[in-house]
XYZ file of C-alpha atoms in Angstrom:
593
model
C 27.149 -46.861 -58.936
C 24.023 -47.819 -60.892
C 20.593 -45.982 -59.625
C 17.493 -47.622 -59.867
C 15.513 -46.961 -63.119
C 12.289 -48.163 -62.240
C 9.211 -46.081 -60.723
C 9.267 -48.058 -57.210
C 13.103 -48.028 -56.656
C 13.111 -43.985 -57.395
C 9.741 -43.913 -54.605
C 12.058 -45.873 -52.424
C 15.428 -43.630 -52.582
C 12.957 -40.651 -52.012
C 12.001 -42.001 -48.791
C 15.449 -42.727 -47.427
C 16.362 -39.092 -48.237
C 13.405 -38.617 -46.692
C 14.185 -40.378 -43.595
C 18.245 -39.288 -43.513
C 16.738 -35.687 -43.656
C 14.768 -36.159 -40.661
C 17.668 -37.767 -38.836
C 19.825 -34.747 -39.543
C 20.717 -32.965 -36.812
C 18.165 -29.498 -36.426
C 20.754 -26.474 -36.410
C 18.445 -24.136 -34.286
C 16.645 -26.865 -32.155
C 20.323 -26.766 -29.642
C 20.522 -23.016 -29.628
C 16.789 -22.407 -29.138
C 17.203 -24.802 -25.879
C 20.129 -23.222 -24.633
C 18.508 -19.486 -25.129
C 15.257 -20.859 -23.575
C 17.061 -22.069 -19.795
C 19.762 -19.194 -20.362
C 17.828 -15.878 -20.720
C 15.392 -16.704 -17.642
C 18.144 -16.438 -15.462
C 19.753 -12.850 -17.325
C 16.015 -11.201 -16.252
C 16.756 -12.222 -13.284
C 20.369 -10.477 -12.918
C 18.564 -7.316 -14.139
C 16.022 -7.176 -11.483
C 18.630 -7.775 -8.660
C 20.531 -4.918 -10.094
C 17.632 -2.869 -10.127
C 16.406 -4.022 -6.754
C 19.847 -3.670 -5.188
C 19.774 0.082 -6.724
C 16.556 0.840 -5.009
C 18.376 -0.488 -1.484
C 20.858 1.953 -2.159
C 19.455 4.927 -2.502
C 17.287 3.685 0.016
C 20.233 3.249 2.238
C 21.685 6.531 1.333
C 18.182 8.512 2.317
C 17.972 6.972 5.267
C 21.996 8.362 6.255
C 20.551 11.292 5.154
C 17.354 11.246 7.635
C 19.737 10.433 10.464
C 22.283 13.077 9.755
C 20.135 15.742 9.303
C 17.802 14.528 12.755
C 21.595 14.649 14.224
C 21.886 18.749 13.692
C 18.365 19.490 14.309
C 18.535 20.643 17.894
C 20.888 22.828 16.450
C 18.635 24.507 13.836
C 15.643 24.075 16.616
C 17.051 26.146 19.152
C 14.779 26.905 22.236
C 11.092 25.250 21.567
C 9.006 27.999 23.345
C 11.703 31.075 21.881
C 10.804 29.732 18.563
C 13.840 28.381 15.564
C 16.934 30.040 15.456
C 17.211 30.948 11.605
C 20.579 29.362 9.816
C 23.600 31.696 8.780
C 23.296 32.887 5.295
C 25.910 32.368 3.133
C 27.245 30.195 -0.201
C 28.693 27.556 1.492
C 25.331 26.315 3.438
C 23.007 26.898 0.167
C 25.658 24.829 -1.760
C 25.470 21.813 1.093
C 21.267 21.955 0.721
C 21.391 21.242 -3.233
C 21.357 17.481 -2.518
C 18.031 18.276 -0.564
C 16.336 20.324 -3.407
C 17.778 17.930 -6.284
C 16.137 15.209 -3.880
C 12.938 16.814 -3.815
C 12.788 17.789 -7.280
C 12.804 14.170 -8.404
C 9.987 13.142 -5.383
C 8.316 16.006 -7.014
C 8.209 14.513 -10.647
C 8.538 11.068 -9.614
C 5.571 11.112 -7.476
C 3.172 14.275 -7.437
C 3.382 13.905 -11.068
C 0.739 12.134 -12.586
C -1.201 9.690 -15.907
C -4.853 9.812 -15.267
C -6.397 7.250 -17.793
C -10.236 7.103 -16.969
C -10.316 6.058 -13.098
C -7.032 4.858 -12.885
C -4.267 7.382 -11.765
C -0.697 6.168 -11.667
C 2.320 8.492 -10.430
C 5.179 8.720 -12.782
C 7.459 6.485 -10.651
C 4.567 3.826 -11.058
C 4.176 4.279 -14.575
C 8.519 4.157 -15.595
C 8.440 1.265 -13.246
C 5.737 -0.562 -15.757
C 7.132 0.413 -18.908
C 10.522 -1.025 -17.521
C 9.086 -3.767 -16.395
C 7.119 -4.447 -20.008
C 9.894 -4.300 -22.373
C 12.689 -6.306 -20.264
C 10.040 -9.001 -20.363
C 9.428 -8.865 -24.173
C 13.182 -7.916 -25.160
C 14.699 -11.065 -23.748
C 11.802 -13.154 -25.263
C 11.839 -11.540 -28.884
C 15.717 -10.961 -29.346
C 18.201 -12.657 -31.297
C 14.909 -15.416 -32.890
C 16.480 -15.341 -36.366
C 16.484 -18.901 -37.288
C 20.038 -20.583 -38.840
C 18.438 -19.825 -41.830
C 17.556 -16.101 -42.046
C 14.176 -15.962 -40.800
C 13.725 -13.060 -38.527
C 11.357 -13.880 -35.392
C 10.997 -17.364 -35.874
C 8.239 -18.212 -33.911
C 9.612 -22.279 -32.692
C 12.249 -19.573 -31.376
C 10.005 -17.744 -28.558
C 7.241 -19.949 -28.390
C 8.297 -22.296 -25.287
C 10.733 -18.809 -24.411
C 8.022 -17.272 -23.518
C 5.966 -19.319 -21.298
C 9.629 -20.011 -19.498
C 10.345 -16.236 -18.938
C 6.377 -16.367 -17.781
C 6.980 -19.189 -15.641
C 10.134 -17.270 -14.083
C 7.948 -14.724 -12.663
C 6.476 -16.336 -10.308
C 8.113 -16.265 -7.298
C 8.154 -12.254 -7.992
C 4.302 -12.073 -8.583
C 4.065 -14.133 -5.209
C 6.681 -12.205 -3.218
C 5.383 -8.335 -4.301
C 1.700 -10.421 -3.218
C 2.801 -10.902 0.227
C 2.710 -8.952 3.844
C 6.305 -10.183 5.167
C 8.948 -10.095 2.699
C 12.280 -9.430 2.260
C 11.558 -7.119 -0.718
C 10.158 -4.685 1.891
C 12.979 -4.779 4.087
C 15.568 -4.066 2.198
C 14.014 -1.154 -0.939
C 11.799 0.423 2.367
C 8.711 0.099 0.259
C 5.794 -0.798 2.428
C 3.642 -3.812 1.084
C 0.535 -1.823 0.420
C 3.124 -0.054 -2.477
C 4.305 -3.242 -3.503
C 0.325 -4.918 -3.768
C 0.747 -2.530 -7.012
C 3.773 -3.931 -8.456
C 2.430 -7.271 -8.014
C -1.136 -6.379 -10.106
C 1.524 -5.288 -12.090
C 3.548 -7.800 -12.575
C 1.004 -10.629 -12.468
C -0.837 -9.307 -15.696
C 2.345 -8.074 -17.561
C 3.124 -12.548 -17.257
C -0.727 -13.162 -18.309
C -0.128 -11.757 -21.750
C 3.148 -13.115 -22.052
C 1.392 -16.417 -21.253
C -1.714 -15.532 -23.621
C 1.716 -15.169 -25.823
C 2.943 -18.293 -25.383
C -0.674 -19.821 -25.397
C -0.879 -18.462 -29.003
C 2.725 -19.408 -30.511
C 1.847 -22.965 -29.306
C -1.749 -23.008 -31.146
C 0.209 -21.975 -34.284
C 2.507 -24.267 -34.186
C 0.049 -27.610 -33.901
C -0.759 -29.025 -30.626
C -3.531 -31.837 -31.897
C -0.443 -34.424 -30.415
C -0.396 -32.871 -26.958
C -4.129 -32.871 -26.292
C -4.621 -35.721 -24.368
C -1.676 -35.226 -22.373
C -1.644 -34.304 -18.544
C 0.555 -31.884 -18.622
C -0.882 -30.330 -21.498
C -4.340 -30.157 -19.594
C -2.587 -28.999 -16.367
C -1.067 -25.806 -18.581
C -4.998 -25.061 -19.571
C -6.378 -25.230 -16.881
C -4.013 -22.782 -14.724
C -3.881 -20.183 -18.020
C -8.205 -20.357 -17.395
C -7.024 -19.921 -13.531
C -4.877 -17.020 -14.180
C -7.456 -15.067 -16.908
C -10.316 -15.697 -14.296
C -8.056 -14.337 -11.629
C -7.002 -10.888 -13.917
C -10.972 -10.289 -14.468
C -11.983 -10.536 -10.653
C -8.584 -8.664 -9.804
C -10.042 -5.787 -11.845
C -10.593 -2.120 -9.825
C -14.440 -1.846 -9.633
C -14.876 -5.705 -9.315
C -12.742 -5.685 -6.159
C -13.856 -2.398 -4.952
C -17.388 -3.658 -5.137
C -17.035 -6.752 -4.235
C -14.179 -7.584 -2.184
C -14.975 -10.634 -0.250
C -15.724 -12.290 -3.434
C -11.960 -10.949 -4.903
C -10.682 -12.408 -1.566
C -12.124 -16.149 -1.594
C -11.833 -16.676 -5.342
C -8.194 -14.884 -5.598
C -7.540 -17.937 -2.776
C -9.002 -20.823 -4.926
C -7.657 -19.504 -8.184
C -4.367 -19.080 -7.105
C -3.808 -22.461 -5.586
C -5.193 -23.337 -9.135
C -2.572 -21.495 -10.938
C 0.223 -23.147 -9.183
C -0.868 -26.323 -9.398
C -1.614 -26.761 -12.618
C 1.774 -24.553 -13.798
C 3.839 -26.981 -11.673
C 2.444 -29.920 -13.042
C 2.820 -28.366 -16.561
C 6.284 -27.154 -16.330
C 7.374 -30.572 -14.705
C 7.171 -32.258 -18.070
C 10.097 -29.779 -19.151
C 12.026 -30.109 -15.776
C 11.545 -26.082 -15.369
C 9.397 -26.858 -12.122
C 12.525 -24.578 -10.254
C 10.465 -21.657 -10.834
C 6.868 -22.437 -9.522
C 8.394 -24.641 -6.660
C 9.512 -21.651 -4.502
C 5.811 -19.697 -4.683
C 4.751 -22.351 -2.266
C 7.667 -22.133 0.180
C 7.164 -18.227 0.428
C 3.477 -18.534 0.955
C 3.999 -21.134 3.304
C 6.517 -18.983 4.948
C 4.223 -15.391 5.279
C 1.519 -17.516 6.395
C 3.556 -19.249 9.280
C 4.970 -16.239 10.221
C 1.541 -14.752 10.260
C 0.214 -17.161 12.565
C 2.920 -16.745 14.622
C 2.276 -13.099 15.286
C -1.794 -14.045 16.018
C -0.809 -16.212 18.778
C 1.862 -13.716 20.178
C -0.321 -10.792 19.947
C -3.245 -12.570 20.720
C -2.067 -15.234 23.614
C -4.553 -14.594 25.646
C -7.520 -15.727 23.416
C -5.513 -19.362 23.470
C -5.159 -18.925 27.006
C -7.183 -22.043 29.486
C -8.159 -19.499 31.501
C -11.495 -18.413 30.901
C -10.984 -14.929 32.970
C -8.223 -13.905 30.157
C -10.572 -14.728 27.088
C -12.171 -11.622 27.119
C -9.637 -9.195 27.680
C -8.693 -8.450 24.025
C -12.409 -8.281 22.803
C -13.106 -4.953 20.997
C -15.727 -2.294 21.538
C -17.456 -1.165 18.638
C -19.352 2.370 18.384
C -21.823 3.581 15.736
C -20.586 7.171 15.788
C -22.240 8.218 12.593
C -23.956 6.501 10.031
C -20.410 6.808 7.933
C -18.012 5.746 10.801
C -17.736 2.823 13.289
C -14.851 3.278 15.935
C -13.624 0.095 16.978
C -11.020 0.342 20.039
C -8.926 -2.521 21.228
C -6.837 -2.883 24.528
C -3.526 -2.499 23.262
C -1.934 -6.500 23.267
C 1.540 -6.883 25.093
C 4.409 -6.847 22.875
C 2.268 -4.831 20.493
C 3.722 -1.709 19.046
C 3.169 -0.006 15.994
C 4.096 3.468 14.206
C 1.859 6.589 13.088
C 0.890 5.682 9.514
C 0.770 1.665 10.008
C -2.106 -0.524 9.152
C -3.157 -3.477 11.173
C -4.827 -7.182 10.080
C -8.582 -7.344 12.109
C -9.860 -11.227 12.076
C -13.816 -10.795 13.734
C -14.974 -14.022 13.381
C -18.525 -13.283 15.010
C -18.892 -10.732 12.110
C -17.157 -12.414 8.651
C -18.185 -15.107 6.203
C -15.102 -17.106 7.513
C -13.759 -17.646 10.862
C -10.394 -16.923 9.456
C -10.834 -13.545 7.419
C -8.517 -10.815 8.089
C -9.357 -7.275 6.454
C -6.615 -4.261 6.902
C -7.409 -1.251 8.817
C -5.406 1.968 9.683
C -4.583 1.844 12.911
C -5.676 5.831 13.988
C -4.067 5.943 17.562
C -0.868 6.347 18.526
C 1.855 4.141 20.351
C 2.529 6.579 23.337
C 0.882 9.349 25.391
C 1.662 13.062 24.129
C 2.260 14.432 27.332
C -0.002 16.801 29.643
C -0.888 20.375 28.125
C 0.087 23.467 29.902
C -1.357 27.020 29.299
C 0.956 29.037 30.782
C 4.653 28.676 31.765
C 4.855 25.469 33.884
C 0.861 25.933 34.405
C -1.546 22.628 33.882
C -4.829 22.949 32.224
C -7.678 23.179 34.418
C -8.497 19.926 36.086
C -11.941 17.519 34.874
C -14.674 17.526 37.637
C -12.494 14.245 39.000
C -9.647 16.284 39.514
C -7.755 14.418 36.525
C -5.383 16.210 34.284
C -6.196 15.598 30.676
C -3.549 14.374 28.192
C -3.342 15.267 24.598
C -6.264 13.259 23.105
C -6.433 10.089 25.594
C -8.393 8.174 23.559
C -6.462 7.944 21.172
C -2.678 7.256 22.747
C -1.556 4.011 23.774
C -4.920 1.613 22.823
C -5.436 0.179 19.417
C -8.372 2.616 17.751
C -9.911 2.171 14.072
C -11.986 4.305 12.255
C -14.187 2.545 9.623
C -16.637 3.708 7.434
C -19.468 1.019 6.473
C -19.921 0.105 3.093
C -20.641 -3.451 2.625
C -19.802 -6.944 3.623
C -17.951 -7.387 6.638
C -18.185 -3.250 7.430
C -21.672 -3.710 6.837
C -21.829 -5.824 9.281
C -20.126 -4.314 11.878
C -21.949 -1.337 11.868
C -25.166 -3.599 12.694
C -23.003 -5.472 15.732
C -22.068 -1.153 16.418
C -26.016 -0.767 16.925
C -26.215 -3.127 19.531
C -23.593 -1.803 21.084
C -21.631 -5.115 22.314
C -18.038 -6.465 22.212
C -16.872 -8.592 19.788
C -14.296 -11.023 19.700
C -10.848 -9.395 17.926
C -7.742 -10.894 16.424
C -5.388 -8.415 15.297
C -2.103 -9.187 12.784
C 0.002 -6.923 12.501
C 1.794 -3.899 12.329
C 2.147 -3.600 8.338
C 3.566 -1.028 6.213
C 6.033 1.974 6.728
C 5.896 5.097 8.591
C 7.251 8.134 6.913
C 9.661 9.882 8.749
C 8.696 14.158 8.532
C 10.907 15.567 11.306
C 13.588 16.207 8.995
C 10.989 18.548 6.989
C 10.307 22.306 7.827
C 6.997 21.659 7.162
C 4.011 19.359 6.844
C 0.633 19.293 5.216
C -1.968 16.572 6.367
C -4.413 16.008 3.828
C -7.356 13.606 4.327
C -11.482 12.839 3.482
C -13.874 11.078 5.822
C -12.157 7.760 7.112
C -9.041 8.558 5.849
C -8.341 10.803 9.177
C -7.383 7.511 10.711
C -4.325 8.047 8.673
C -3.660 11.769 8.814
C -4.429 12.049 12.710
C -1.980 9.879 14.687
C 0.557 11.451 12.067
C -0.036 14.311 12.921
C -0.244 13.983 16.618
C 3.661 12.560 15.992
C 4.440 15.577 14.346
C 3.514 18.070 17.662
C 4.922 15.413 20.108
C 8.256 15.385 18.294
C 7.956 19.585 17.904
C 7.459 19.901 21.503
C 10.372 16.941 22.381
C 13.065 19.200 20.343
C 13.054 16.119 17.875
C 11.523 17.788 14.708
C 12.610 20.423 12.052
C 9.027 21.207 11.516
C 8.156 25.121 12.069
C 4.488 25.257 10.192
C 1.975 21.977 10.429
C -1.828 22.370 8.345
C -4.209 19.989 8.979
C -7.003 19.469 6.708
C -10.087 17.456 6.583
C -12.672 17.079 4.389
C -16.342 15.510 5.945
C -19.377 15.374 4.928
C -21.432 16.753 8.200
C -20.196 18.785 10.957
C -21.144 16.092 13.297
C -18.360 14.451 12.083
C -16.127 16.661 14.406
C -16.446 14.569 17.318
C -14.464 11.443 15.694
C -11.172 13.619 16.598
C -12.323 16.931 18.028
C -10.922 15.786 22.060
C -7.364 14.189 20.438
C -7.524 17.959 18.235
C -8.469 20.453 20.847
C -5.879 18.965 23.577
C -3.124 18.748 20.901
C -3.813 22.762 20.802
C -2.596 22.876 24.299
C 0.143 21.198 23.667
C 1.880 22.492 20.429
C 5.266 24.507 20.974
C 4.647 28.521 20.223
C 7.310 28.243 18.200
C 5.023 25.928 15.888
C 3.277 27.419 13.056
C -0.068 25.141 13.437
C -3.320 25.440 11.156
C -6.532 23.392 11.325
C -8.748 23.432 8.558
C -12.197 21.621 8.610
C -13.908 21.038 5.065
C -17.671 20.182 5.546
C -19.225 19.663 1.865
C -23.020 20.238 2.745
C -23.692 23.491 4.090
C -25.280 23.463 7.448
C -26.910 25.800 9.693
C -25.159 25.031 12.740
C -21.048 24.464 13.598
C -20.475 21.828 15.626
C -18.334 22.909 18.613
C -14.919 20.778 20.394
C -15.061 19.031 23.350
C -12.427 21.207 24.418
C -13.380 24.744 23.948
C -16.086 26.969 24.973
C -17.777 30.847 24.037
C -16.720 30.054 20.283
C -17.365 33.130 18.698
C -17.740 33.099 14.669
C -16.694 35.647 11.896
C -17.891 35.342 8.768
C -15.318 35.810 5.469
C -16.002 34.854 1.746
C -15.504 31.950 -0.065
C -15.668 31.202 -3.832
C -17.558 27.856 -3.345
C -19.763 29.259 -0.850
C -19.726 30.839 3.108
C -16.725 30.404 5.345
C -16.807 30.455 8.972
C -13.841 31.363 10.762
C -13.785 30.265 14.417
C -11.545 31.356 17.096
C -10.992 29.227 19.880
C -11.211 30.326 23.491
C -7.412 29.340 24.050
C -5.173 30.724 26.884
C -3.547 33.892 26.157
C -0.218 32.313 25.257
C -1.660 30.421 22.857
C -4.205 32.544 21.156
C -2.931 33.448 17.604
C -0.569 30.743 17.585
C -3.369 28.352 16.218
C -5.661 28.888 13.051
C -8.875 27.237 13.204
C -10.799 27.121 10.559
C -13.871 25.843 9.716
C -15.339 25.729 6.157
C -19.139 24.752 5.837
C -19.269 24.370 1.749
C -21.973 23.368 -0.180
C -20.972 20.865 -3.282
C -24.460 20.016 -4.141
C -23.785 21.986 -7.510
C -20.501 20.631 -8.209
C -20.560 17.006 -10.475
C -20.319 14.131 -8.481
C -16.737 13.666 -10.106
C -15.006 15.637 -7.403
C -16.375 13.303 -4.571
C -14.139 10.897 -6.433
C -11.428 9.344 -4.385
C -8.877 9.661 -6.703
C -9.760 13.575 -8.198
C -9.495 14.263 -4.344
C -6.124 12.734 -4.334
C -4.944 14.648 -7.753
C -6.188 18.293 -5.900
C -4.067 17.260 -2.773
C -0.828 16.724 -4.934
């Protein structure tokens, strides 16, 4: 075979070497595809295992709950004789080392903590993360050595990426919403989950800003006036728009800006990612975001016209039946109270959706409240065997804090916005028009506990309160382990007293002598006087010491059966010289773990 000599025939067998070369098959192009679709999907197996671990030791602590509720009117004994104390012995310290190994890891898991500047995670929160972080960015940098021996070859997990990214989605959108399935089946409440999916959401944005990058390097002057190429752009602008608003402070101060831009740039996101990972028919992913948003919202509105028929009703009589009293009770705390709706029940602990559309931006706002009532009435007090309490001036027996048992009550302190707000409608003292969503979250279950410690500041009584009303109710019913209950609250003023002091000084009356019960008031600016209950009279002080300053212990005119069963005390501390750093939220949370 005779080559050509001349300097155009060799220019011309160059260029069909050239072009034969470029014809050749690409050995890594197949496997890099077939890695890409495959390892979305293994990321996937490994968070249903995980998920489906979580459901069983959820599973198994709830068996647990239920067995041990099961012997506690055996360990309870008579209510008013007090506990009868368990036989010593190996054999029942050997059957309670599930119960301490259990509360050794709650211990670590979740009084244990990573402070880094304001942010304070628990260690559960923090192995969660880490996990989270390198299954992400193990399946998109292994096995990237090209046919030829380059290790992390970057055409290898530069469209990887952005599809493990893309995968994410419909977690980041379920862990973002109030009804999911993710709640029902781990028994993590969706105010727990709002973390994993701040979480999760920015743990994708750099794996995006990853593939973003990878892309860049690789030459993308081609794709530039493509659509789907401008789509991809403009939802990674979305998403980084969406991380900086998202931010702690930003949201804190400024949450009704978070709220309508975390709408607009979300709707942006998905958009523009669908139309973007269309072009490489991986649109399965971002498809299903919609459908579950779709879904919490129609089951959301489904629960506003159940719980709120009334307001829909043609009857113009009805209308006004669910509107909501609001009360300025201090310049820190507007109590809003709502006739409890039909079909409406909740649990101590739960938080409730409020839509005031005579108070918000929008109409169609909804801002989360803890619901500080309780679902049923305590009972009637008695102060001595069988006896009533002395009757009101109407000859009405007083239950254990009325106000707050069987209506929908919400303490809220005023800070801005929509609070801000309410607290002027509070000064005028008139009704306003309610929607309420709701209930949301979980409420722990304590009566399998010997004892319990309520722990709360300011506004976060709504919390502590209807908790700890559940705690004496299920006492005095027989239903509770409990043998020792402390409440403690931390306010600012004594005036504050009156938010809870009729639902406190009736409970009193109606804890079980057999219940170990302590009430301890923390006032940070020292006062001259001590506010008194609503239900107690001839309080008579004694002064003790404190390190931080002067401690008033009160005792409260009980009945004889019950004075000495109850500690009351009242604190009056002065701060003023402490930094400002422990009035921080989250140094008052460290001190309470």
């Amino acid at each position: 075979m005779a080559f050509p000599s001349t300097k155009e025939g060799t220019t011309a067998f160059g260029n069909e070497l050239l072009v034969r070369a470029a014809r050749a098959p690409n050995p890594d192009r197949t496997i890099r595809i077939m890695r890409t679709r495959e390892y979305p999907k293994q990321i996937w197996y490994f968070l249903s295992c995980f998920i489906a671990l979580v459901s069983f030791f959820q599973a198994i602590s709830f068996l647990v709950r239920r067995y041990r509720r099961s012997g506690t009117s055996g360990v309870l004994g008579d209510s008013e004789k007090g506990p009868r104390e368990p036989s010593s012995g190996s054999r029942i310290q050997w059957r309670r080392l599930p119960y301490a190994v259990a509360n050794l890891y709650r211990i670590v898991a979740f009084r244990s903590t990573v402070t880094m500047g304001s942010y304070s995670l628990n260690l559960a929160e923090v192995l969660v993360t880490f996990m989270y972080i390198i299954a992400l960015f193990t399946w998109t940098f292994i096995r990237t050595t090209s046919s030829s021996g380059v290790k992390f070859q970057i055409s290898y997990w530069a469209n990887r990426s952005g599809v493990l990214a893309s995968s994410q989605f419909p977690l980041i959108t379920v862990l973002g919403t109030k009804n999911n399935a993710l709640s029902l089946i781990t028994g993590i409440s969706y105010e727990k989950l709002n973390y994993l999916h701040r979480m999760t959401a920015r743990v994708v944005f750099v794996l995006l800003c990853l593939h973003a990058g990878s892309r860049i390097r690789l030459g993308v002057d081609e794709d530039l006036g493509e659509h789907w190429f401008q789509m991809g752009v403009t939802a990674g602008c979305a998403f980084l728009l969406l991380c900086l608003v998202s931010v702690r402070p930003l949201r804190a101060r400024s949450y009704e800006l978070f709220f309508y831009s975390h709408m607009v740039l979300v709707l942006l996101i998905l958009v523009g990612a669908y139309s973007h990972t269309a072009q490489f028919h991986f649109q399965k992913y971002v498809l299903p975001c919609l459908l579950i948003w779709g879904l919490d919202r129609f089951i959301r509105g489904i629960r506003l016209v159940l719980f709120n028929y009334s307001y829909f009703s043609f009857s113009s009589s009805t209308r006004t039946s669910l509107d909501a009293n609001v009360e300025l009770l201090s310049p820190d705390c507007v109590r809003l109270t709502l006739k409890r709706p039909p079909h409406f029940h909740w649990s101590a602990g739960q938080t409730a959706y409020l839509i005031m559309p005579t108070v918000s931006t929008l109409p169609f706002e909804a801002h989360p409240f803890t619901i500080a009532s309780i679902d049923f009435t305590v009972g009637t007090a008695t102060t001595e065997e069988g006896d009533s309490p002395p009757a009101t001036p109407t000859g009405e027996k007083k239950a254990a804090g009325p106000s707050f048992c069987k209506e929908l009550i919400f303490l809220i302190n005023p800070r801005g916005g929509v609070t801000k707000r309410l607290a002027e409608a509070a000064e005028k003292e008139v009704t306003i028009k309610t929607y309420i969503d709701g209930p949301y979250g979980h409420s722990p279950d304590l009566s399998s506990y010997d004892t319990s410690v309520f722990v709360a500041g300011g506004s976060g009584v709504s919390y502590t309160l209807p908790m700890f009303l559940v705690t004496v109710k299920r006492v005095r019913d027989g239903t509770s382990r409990c043998r020792k209950v402390t409440f403690i609250w931390c306010i600012r003023g004594s005036e504050s007293i009156h938010w809870i002091s009729e639902a406190l000084g009736n409970t009193i009356l109606l804890a079980p002598r057999s219940l170990d019960m302590s009430i301890c008031i923390f006032v940070t600016r020292a006062e001259s006087q001590v506010a008194r209950l609503a239900n107690t009279e001839n309080i008579s002080p004694t002064s003790s010491t404190n390190p931080l300053g002067t401690a008033t212990s009160i005792l409260l005119n009980l009945p004889p059966n019950l004075r000495g069963e109850v500690i009351w005390l009242f604190l009056s501390v002065d701060l003023s010289p402490l930094p400002a750093l422990y009035a921080k939220p989250f140094v008052f949370q460290f001190l309470a773990r």
